[in-house]
Coordinates of C-alpha atoms in Angstrom, one line a residue:
X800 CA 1.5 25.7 -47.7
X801 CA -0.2 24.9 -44.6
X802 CA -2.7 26.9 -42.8
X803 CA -3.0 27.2 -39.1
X804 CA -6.1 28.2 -37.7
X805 CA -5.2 29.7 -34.2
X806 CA -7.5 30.5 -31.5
X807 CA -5.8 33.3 -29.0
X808 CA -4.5 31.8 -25.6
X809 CA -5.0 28.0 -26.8
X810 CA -3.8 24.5 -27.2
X811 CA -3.0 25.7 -30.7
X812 CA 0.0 27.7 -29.7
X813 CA 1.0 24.0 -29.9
X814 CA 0.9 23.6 -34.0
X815 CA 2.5 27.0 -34.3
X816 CA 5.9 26.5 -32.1
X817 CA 6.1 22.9 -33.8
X818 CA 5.8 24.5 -37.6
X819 CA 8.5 26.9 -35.8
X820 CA 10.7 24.4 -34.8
X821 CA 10.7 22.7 -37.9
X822 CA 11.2 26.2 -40.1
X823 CA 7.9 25.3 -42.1
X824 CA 6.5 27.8 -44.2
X825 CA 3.1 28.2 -43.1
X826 CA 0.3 31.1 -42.9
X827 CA -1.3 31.9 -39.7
X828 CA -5.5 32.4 -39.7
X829 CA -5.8 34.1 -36.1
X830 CA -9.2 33.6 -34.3
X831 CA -10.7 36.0 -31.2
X832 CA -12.5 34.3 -28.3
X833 CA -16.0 35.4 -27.8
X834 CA -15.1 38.1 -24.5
X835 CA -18.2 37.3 -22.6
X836 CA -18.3 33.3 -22.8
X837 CA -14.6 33.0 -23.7
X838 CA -15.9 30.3 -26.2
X839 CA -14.5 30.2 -30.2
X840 CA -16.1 31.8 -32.6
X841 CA -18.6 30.9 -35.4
X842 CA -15.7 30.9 -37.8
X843 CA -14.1 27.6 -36.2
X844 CA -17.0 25.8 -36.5
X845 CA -17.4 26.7 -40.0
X846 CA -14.3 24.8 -40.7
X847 CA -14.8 21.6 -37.9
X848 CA -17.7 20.5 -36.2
X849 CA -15.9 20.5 -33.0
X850 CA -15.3 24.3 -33.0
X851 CA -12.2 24.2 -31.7
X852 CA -8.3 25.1 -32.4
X853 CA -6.1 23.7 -33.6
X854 CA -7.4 23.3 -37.3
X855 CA -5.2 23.0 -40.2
X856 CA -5.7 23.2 -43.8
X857 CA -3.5 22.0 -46.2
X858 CA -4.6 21.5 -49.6
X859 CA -7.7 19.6 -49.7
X860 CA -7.1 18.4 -46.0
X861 CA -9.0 19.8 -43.1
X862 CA -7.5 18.4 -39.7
X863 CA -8.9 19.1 -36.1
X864 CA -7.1 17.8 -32.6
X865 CA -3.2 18.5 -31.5
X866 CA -2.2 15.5 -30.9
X867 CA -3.6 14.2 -34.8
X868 CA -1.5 17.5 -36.4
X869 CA 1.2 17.0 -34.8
X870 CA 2.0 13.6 -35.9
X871 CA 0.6 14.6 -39.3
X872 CA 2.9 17.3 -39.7
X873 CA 5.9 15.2 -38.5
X874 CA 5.2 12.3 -40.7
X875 CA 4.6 14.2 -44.1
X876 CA 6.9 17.4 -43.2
X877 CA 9.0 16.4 -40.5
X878 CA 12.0 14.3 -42.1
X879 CA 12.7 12.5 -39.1
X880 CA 13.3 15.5 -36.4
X881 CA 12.0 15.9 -33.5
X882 CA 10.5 12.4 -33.2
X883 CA 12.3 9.7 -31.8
X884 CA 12.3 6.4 -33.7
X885 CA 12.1 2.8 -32.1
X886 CA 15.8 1.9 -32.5
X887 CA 16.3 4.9 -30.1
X888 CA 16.8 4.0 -26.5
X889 CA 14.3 6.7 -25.3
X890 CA 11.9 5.3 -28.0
X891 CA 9.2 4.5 -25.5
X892 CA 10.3 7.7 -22.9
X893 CA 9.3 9.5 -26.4
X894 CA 6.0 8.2 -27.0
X895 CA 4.8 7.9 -23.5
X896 CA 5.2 11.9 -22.6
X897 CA 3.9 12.5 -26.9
X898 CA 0.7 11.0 -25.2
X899 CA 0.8 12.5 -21.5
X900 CA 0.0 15.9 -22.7
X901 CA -3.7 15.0 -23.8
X902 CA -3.8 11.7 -21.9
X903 CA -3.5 12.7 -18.5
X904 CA -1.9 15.9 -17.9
X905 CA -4.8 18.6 -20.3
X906 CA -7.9 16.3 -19.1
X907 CA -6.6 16.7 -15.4
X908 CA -6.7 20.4 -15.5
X909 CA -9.4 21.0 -17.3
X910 CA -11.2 18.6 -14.6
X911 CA -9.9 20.8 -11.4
X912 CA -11.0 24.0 -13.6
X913 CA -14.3 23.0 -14.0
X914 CA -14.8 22.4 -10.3
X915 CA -13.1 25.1 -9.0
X916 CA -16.2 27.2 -11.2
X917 CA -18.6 25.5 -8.6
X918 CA -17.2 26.8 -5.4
X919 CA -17.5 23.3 -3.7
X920 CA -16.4 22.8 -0.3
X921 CA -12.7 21.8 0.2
X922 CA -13.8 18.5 1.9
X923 CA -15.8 17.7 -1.0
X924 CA -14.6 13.9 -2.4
X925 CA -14.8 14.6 -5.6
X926 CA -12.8 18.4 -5.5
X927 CA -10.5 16.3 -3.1
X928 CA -9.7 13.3 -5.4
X929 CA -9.1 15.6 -8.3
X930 CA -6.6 17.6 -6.9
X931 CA -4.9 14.6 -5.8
X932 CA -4.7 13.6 -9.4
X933 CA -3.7 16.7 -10.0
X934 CA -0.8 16.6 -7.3
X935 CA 0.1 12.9 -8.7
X936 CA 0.5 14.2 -12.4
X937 CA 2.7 17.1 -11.6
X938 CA 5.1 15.5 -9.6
X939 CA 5.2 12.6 -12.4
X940 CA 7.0 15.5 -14.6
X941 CA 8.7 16.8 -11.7
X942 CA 10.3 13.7 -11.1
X943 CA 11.0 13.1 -15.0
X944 CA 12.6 16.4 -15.6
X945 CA 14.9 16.0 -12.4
X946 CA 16.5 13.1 -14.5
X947 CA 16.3 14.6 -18.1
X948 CA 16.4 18.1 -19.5
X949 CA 13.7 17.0 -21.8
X950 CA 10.6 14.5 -21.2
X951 CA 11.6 12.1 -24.1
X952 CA 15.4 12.2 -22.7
X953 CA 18.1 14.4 -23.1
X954 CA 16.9 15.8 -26.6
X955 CA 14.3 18.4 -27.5
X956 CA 11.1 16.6 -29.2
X957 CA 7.7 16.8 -30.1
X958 CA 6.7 15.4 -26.8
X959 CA 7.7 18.5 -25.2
X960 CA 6.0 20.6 -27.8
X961 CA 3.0 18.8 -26.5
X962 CA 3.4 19.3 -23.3
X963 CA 4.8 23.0 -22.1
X964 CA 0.8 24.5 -22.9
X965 CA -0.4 22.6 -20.1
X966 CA 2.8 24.3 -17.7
X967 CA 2.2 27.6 -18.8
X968 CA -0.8 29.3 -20.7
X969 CA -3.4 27.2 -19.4
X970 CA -2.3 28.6 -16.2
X971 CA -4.4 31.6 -17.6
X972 CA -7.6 29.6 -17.1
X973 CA -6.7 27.2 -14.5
X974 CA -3.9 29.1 -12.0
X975 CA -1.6 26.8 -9.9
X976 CA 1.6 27.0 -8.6
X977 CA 4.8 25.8 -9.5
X978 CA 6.7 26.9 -6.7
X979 CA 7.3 23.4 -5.1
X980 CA 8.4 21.9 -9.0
X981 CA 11.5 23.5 -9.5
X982 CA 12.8 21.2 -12.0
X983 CA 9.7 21.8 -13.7
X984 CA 10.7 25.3 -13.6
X985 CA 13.9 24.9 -15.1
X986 CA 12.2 23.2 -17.8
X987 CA 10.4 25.9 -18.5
X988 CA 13.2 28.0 -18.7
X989 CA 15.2 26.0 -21.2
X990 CA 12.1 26.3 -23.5
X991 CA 12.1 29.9 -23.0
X992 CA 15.5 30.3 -24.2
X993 CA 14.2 28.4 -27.7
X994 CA 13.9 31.1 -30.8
X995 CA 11.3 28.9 -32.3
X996 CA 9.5 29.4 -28.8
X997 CA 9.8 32.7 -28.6
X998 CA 8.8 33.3 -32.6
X999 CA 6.2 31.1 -31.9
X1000 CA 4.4 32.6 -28.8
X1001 CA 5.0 36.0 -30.8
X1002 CA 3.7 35.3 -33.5
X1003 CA 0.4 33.2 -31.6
X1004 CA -0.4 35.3 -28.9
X1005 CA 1.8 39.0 -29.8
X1006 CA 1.6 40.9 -26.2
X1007 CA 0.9 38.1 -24.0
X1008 CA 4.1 37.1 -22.1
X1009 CA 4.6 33.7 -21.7
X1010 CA 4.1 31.7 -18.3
X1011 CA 7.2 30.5 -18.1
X1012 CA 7.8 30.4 -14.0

């Protein structure tokens, strides 16, 4: 059976909605953030260099980084859902939003995060490029989702399991509105509506409600 190794209000919410989705059994090792630096704990580290969630055990195997588990867990436990296979039409739709999430859309954030910390002035180049990335990536899924229900297409895949964090709970670190993305929003509440969401938010992150407008 696997193990999931979760850190609270994380990327790993990730590995537990796409075990969820699947109906994989699988046992859930919760980790607490350190409350003054927010950082994971010592116990993370034990089991990756890295230090960070998402790690999964299962036998022998000790994996680190989303995007790597999620393909792992597709390709030995998956049986062909929620991937889309190259004889599909939205074949390349499929892998180019699988890759998004930690290609452009995480890094992105976690850029205008970091310099939002340093109280820069808003003329700043650097604060301004950023958030014109920022601007650029959102309305790339804005525009996607106002001709699909789903990034890959018209059916519910891994890519979106990927992606929704990004929308929602890092919006806990990194605020922003989605107020002018309304097909974004309606995104957000079809994946609300999911039971293997809802179990798996539940089950991640029990008493936090998710972001989901």
């Amino acid at each position: 059976m696997l193990t999931i190794h979760h850190l609270g209000i994380s990327q790993s919410e990730r590995i537990v909605w796409l075990c969820e989705e699947l109906g994989l059994p699988y046992t859930l090792q919760h980790h607490t953030r350190d409350a003054v630096t927010m950082l994971s704990p010592p116990a993370l580290k034990a089991l990756h260099p890295l230090g960070a969630a998402p790690v999964i055990v299962d036998g022998d195997l000790v994996l680190a980084e989303s995007g790597a588990i999620v393909d792992y867990i597709l390709a030995k436990y998956g049986g062909g859902r929620l991937v889309l296979g190259p004889d599909h039409p939205d074949f390349a739709q499929y892998l180019y939003w699988l890759h998004f999430a930690n290609g452009n859309l995480q890094p992105v954030l976690g850029r205008n995060m970091v310099l939002r910390r340093l109280n820069l002035a808003v003329d700043n180049p650097t604060l301004v490029t950023t958030r014109g990335r920022l601007d650029l990536v959102l309305n790339l899924v804005e525009a996607r989702l106002g001709v699909a229900d789903y990034l890959a297409g018209s059916v519910f895949t891994a890519a979106d399991t990927m992606t929704v964090f990004s929308l929602t709970t890092m919006r806990t670190f990194f605020p922003f509105d989605l107020a002018p993305y309304p097909h974004i929003r309606a995104y957000l509440r079809r994946i609300g509506d999911r039971p293997a969401y809802r179990s798996a938010m539940r089950k991640g992150d029990p008493g936090m409600e998710p972001m989901l407008d």
